[in-house]
Coordinates of C-alpha atoms in Angstrom, one line a residue:
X1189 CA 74.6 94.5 71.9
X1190 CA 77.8 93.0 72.4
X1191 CA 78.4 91.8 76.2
X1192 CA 81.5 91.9 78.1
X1193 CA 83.2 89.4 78.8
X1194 CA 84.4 88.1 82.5
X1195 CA 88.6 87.4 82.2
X1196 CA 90.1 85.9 85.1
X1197 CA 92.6 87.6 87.1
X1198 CA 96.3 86.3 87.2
X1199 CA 96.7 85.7 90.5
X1200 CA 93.5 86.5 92.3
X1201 CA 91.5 83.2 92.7
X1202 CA 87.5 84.1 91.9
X1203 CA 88.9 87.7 90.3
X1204 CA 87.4 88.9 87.1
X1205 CA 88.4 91.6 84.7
X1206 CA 85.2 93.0 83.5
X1207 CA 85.3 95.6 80.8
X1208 CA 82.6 98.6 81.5
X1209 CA 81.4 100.6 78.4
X1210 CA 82.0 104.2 78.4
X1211 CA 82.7 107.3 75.6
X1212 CA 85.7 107.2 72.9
X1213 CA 88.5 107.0 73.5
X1214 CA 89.2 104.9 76.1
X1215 CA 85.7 103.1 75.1
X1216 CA 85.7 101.3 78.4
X1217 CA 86.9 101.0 81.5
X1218 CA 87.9 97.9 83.8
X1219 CA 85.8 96.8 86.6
X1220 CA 87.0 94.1 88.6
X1221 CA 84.9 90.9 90.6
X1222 CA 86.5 89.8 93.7
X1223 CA 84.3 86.5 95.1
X1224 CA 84.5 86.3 98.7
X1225 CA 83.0 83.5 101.3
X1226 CA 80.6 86.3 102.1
X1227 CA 79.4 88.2 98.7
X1228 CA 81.1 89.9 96.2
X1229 CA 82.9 93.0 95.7
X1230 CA 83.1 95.3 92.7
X1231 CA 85.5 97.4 92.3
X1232 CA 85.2 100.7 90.0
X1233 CA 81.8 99.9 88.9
X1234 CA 81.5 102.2 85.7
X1235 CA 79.7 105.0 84.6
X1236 CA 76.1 105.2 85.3
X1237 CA 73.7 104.6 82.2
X1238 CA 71.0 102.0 80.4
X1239 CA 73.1 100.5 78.5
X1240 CA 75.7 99.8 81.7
X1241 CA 73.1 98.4 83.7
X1242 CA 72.4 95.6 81.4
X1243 CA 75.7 94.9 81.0
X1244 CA 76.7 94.3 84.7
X1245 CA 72.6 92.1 84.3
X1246 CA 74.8 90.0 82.0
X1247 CA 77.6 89.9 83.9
X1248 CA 75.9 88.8 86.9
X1249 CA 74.2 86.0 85.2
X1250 CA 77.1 85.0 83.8
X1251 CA 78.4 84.7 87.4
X1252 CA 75.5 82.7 88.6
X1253 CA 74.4 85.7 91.2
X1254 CA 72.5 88.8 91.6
X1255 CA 72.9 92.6 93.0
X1256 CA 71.7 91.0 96.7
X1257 CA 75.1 89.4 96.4
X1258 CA 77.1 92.3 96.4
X1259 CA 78.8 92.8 100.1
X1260 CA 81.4 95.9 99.2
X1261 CA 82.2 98.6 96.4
X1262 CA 85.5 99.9 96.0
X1263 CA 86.0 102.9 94.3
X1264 CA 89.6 104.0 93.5
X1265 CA 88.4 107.6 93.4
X1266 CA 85.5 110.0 91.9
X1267 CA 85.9 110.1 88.5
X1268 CA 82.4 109.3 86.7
X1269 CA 83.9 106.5 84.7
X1270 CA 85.2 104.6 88.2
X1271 CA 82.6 106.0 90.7
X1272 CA 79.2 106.5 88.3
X1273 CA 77.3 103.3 89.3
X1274 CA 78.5 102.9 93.3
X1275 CA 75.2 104.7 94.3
X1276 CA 72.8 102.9 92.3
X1277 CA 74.4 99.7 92.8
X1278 CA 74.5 100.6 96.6
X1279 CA 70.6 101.1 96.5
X1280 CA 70.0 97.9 94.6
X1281 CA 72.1 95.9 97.1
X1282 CA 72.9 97.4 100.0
X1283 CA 76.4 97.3 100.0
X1284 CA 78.9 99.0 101.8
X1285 CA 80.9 101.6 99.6
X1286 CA 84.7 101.9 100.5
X1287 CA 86.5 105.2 99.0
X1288 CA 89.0 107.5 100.8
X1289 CA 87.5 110.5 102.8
X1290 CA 89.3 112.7 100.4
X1291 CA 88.2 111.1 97.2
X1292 CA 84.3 111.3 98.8
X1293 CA 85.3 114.9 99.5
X1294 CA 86.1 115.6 95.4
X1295 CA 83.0 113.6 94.3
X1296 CA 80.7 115.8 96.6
X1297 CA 82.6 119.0 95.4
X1298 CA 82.0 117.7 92.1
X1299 CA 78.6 115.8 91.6
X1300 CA 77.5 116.1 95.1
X1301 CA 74.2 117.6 94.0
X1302 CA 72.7 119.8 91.5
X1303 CA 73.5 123.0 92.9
X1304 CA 77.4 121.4 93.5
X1305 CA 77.0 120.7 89.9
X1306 CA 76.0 124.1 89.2
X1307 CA 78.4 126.2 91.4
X1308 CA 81.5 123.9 89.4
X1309 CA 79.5 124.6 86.3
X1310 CA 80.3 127.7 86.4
X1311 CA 83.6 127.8 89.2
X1312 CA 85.7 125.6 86.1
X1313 CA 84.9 127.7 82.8
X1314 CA 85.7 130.9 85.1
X1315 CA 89.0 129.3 86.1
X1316 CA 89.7 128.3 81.9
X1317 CA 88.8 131.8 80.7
X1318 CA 91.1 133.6 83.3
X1319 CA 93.8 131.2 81.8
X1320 CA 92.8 132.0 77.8
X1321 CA 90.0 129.9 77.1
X1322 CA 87.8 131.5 74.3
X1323 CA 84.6 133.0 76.0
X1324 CA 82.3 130.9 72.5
X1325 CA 83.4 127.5 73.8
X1326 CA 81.9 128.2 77.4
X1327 CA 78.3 126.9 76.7
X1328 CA 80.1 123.4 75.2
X1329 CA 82.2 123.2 78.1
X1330 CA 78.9 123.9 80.6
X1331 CA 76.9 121.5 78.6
X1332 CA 80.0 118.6 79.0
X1333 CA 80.0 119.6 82.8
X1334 CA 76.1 119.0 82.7
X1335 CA 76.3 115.7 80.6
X1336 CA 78.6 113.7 83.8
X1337 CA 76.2 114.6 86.3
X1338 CA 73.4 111.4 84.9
X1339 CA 76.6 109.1 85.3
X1340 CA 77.4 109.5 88.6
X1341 CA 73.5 109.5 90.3
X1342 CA 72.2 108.1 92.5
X1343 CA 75.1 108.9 94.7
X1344 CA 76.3 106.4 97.5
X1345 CA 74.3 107.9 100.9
X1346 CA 74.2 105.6 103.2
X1347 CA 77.4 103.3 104.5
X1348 CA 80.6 104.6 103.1
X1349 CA 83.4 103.9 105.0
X1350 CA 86.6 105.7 104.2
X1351 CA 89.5 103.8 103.5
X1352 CA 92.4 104.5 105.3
X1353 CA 96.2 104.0 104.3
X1354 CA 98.0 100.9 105.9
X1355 CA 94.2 99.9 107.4
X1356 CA 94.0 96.2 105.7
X1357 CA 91.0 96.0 103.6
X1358 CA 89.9 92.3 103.7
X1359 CA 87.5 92.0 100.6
X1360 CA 87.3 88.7 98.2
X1361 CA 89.0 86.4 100.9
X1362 CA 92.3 88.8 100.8
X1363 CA 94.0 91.3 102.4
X1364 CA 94.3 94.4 100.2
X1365 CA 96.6 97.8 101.2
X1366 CA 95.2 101.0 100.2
X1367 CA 97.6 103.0 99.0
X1368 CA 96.5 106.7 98.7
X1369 CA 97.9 109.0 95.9
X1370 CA 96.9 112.3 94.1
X1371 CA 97.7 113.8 90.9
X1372 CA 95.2 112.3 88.2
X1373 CA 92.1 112.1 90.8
X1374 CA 92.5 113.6 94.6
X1375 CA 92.5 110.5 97.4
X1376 CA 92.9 107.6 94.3
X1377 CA 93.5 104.9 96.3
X1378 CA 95.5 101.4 95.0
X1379 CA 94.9 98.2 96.5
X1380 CA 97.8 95.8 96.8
X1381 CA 98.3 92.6 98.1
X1382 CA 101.8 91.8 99.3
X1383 CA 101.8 88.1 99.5
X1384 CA 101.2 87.2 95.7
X1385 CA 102.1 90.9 94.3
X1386 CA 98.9 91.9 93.1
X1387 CA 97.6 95.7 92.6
X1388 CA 94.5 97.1 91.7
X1389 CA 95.8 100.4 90.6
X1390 CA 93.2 102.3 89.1
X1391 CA 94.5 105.2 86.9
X1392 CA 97.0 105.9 88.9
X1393 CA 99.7 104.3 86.8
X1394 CA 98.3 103.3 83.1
X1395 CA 99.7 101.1 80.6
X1396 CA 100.8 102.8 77.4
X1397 CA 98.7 105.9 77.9
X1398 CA 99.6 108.4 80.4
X1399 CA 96.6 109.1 83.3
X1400 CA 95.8 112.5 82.8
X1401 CA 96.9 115.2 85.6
X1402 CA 94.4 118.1 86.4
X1403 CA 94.9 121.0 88.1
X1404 CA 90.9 122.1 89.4
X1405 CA 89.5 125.2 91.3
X1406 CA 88.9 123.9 94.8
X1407 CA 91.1 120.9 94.5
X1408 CA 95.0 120.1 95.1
X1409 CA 96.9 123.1 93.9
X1410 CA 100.0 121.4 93.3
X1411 CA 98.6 118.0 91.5
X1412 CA 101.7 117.1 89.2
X1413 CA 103.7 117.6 92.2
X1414 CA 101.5 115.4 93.7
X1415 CA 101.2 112.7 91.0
X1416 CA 105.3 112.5 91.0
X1417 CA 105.5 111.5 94.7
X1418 CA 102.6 109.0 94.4
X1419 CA 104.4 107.4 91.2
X1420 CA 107.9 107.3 93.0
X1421 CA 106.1 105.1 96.2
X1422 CA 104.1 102.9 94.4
X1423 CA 107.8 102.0 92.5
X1424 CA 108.9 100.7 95.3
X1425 CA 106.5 98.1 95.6
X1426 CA 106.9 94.8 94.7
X1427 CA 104.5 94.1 91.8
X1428 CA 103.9 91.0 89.8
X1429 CA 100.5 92.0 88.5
X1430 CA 99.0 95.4 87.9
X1431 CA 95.5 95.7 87.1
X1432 CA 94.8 99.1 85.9
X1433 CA 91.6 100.8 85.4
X1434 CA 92.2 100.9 81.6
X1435 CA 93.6 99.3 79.1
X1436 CA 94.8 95.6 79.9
X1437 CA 96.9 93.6 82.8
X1438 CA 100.9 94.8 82.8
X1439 CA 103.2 92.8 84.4
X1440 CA 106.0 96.1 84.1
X1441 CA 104.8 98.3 86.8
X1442 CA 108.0 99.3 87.6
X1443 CA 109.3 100.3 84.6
X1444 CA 106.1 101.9 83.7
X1445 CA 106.3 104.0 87.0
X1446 CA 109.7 104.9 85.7
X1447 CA 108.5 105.6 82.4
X1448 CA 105.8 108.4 83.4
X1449 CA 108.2 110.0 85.4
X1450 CA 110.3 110.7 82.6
X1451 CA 107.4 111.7 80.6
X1452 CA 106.3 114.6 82.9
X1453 CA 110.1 115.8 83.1
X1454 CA 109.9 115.5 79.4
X1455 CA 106.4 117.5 79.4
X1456 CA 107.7 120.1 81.6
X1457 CA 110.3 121.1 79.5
X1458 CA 108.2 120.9 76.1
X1459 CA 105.6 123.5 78.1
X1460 CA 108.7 125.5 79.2
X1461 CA 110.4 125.8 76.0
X1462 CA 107.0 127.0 74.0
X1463 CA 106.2 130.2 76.4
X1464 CA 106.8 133.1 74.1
X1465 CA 108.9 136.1 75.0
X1466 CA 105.7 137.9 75.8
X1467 CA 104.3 135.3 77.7
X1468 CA 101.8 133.0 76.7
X1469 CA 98.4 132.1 78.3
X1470 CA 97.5 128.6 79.5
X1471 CA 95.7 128.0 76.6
X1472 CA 97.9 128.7 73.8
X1473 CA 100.4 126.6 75.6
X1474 CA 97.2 123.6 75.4
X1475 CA 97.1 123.8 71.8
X1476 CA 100.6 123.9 70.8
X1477 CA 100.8 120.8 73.0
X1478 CA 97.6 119.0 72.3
X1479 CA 96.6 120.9 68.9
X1480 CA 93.7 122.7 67.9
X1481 CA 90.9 120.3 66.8
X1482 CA 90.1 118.2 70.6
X1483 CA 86.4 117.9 71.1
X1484 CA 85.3 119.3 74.5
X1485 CA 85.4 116.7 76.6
X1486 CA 89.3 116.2 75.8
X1487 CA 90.2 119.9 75.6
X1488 CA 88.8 119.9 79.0
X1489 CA 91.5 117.0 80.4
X1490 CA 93.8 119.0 78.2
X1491 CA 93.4 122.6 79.3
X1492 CA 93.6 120.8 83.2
X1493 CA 96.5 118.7 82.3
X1494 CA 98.4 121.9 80.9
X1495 CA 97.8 123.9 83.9
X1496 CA 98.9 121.3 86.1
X1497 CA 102.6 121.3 84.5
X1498 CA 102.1 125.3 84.3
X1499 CA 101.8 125.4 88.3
X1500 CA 104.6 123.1 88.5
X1501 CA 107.5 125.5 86.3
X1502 CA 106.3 128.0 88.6
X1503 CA 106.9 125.8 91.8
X1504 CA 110.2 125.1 90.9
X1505 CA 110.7 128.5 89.8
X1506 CA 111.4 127.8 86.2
X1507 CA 108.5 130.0 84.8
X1508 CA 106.5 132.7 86.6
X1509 CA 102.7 134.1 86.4
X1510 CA 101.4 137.0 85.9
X1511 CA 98.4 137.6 89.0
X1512 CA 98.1 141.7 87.9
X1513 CA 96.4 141.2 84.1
X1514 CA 92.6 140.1 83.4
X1515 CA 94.3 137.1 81.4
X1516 CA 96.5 134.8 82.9
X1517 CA 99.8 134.8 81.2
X1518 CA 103.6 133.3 81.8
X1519 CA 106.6 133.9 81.7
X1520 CA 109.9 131.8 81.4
X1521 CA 112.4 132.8 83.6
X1522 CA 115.7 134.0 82.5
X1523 CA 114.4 135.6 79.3
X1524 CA 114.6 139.1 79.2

């Protein structure tokens, strides 16, 4: 077993990058270590599993303390790789469990329990196969659905507070800013400090790889429109350190903002350009964009992530949709 190891933060004193294990092919995700005069805080704990567990053991050994000496857990929003471990680390220590009132909303629409499980078990292959997706990859996409619930139980019960925008967080010895955005996760919220420049972003802006955008029954209806307003405020700020949720530390969070923006113009017009005269269904448009051989846990984000751009066109009245036909299909506007 190979442990993590603890990297120190650039500009947070007693901060630690700790890098989570979870699936291909991201293969894990960042958790972060704040030491405050009071306890420590995680942030973005990890998915839930065995081999997890041990690896925060280690890291907490490694750290010279124990699960009694965690005082707060931040999660940046719901997502099983981010918010999987909160509840059992919450039971093990007691802590208080900070995430914003929406993002607690998703995660109980999501993994709230096993018949919340079972009601978007079957609410988000309904939704695909409306919008194309073949009826003989439902049981693989209900089975994947299944799969995330062990991740993300036990679920935080008992003292979450919601975090509020522009309500300092004080958490490690500093004064953090939640900043709360949608588009890749409902309610994701960003901590930044002003005075040194410092961000704990989340996925909400990504080095090199571009957070996926979903558009899910039940949630926001417009997330790419979402996503693009979150991206152009947090450019704004001041940043001299971004710590994402994967990949490494970026000192460019500016730029990168800048660059995703261009990439979901760029995106939009791909999708745009590819409906066929007859229209075309949301999943032909997936797999002329993402290709034809994802496994099911990325044809999932890519189906959502297609849609999302879909509803977009049709916001800004570049493509319309057919609502009359048992299959989804649309059309480009301006062709006869």
């Amino acid at each position: 077993m190979k442990w993590p190891e603890l990297t120190p933060c650039e500009g947070i004193d007693g901060g630690f990058q700790v890098k989570i294990s979870m699936s291909f092919p991201l293969r894990w995700v960042n958790s972060y270590v704040l030491k405050g005069q009071h306890g420590f805080t995680i942030v973005d704990p990890g998915p839930r599993n065995l081999y997890t567990e041990a690896e925060w053991a280690h890291v907490f050994q490694q750290l010279g303390m124990s699960l009694a000496d965690i005082s707060d857990i931040v999660v940046t929003h719901h997502h099983p790789d981010h918010y999987g471990l909160a509840g059992w680390m919450q039971q093990q220590s007691q802590a208080r469990v900070h995430m914003s009132a929406r993002s607690h909303q998703e995660a109980m629409m999501m993994w709230g329990g096993q018949a919340s499980t079972a009601a978007m078990e079957h609410t988000l292959p309904a939704f695909f196969v409306r919008h194309g997706f073949p009826l003989k990859q439902v049981p693989d996409l209900v089975a994947h659905m299944l799969q995330a619930y062990a991740q993300v139980n036990p679920q935080p019960v008992i003292t979450i507070i919601p975090v509020r925008e522009n309500a300092c967080l004080e958490l490690g010895g500093r004064g953090w800013l939640p900043i709360e955005t949608g588009g890749h996760a409902a309610g994701h919220v960003s901590l930044y400090e002003p005075n040194s420049g410092v961000i704990l972003c989340g996925d909400a802006v990504l080095p090199q790889i571009s957070p996926n955008i979903s558009l899910l029954p039940g949630s926001d209806a417009q997330p790419l429109q979402s996503y693009i307003d979150g991206l152009q405020r947090l450019g704004e700020l001041e940043v001299a350190w971004a710590y994402p949720g994967h990949r490494n530390p970026f000192d460019y969070f500016h730029e990168r903002t800048q660059a995703l923006l261009a990439h979901h113009e760029e995106r939009l017009e791909k999708f745009q350009q590819l409906i066929q005269p007859e229209g075309s269904t949301a999943y032909e448009l997936c797999i002329a964009v993402f290709g034809g051989k994802l496994g099911i846990h990325q044809l999932r984000f890519a189906m959502s992530e297609t849609l999302a751009h879909l509803v977009e066109l049709v916001r800004r009245e570049r493509v319309w949709m057919s609502e009359t036909e048992q299959i989804m299909r649309f059309y480009a506007l301006g062709r006869d």
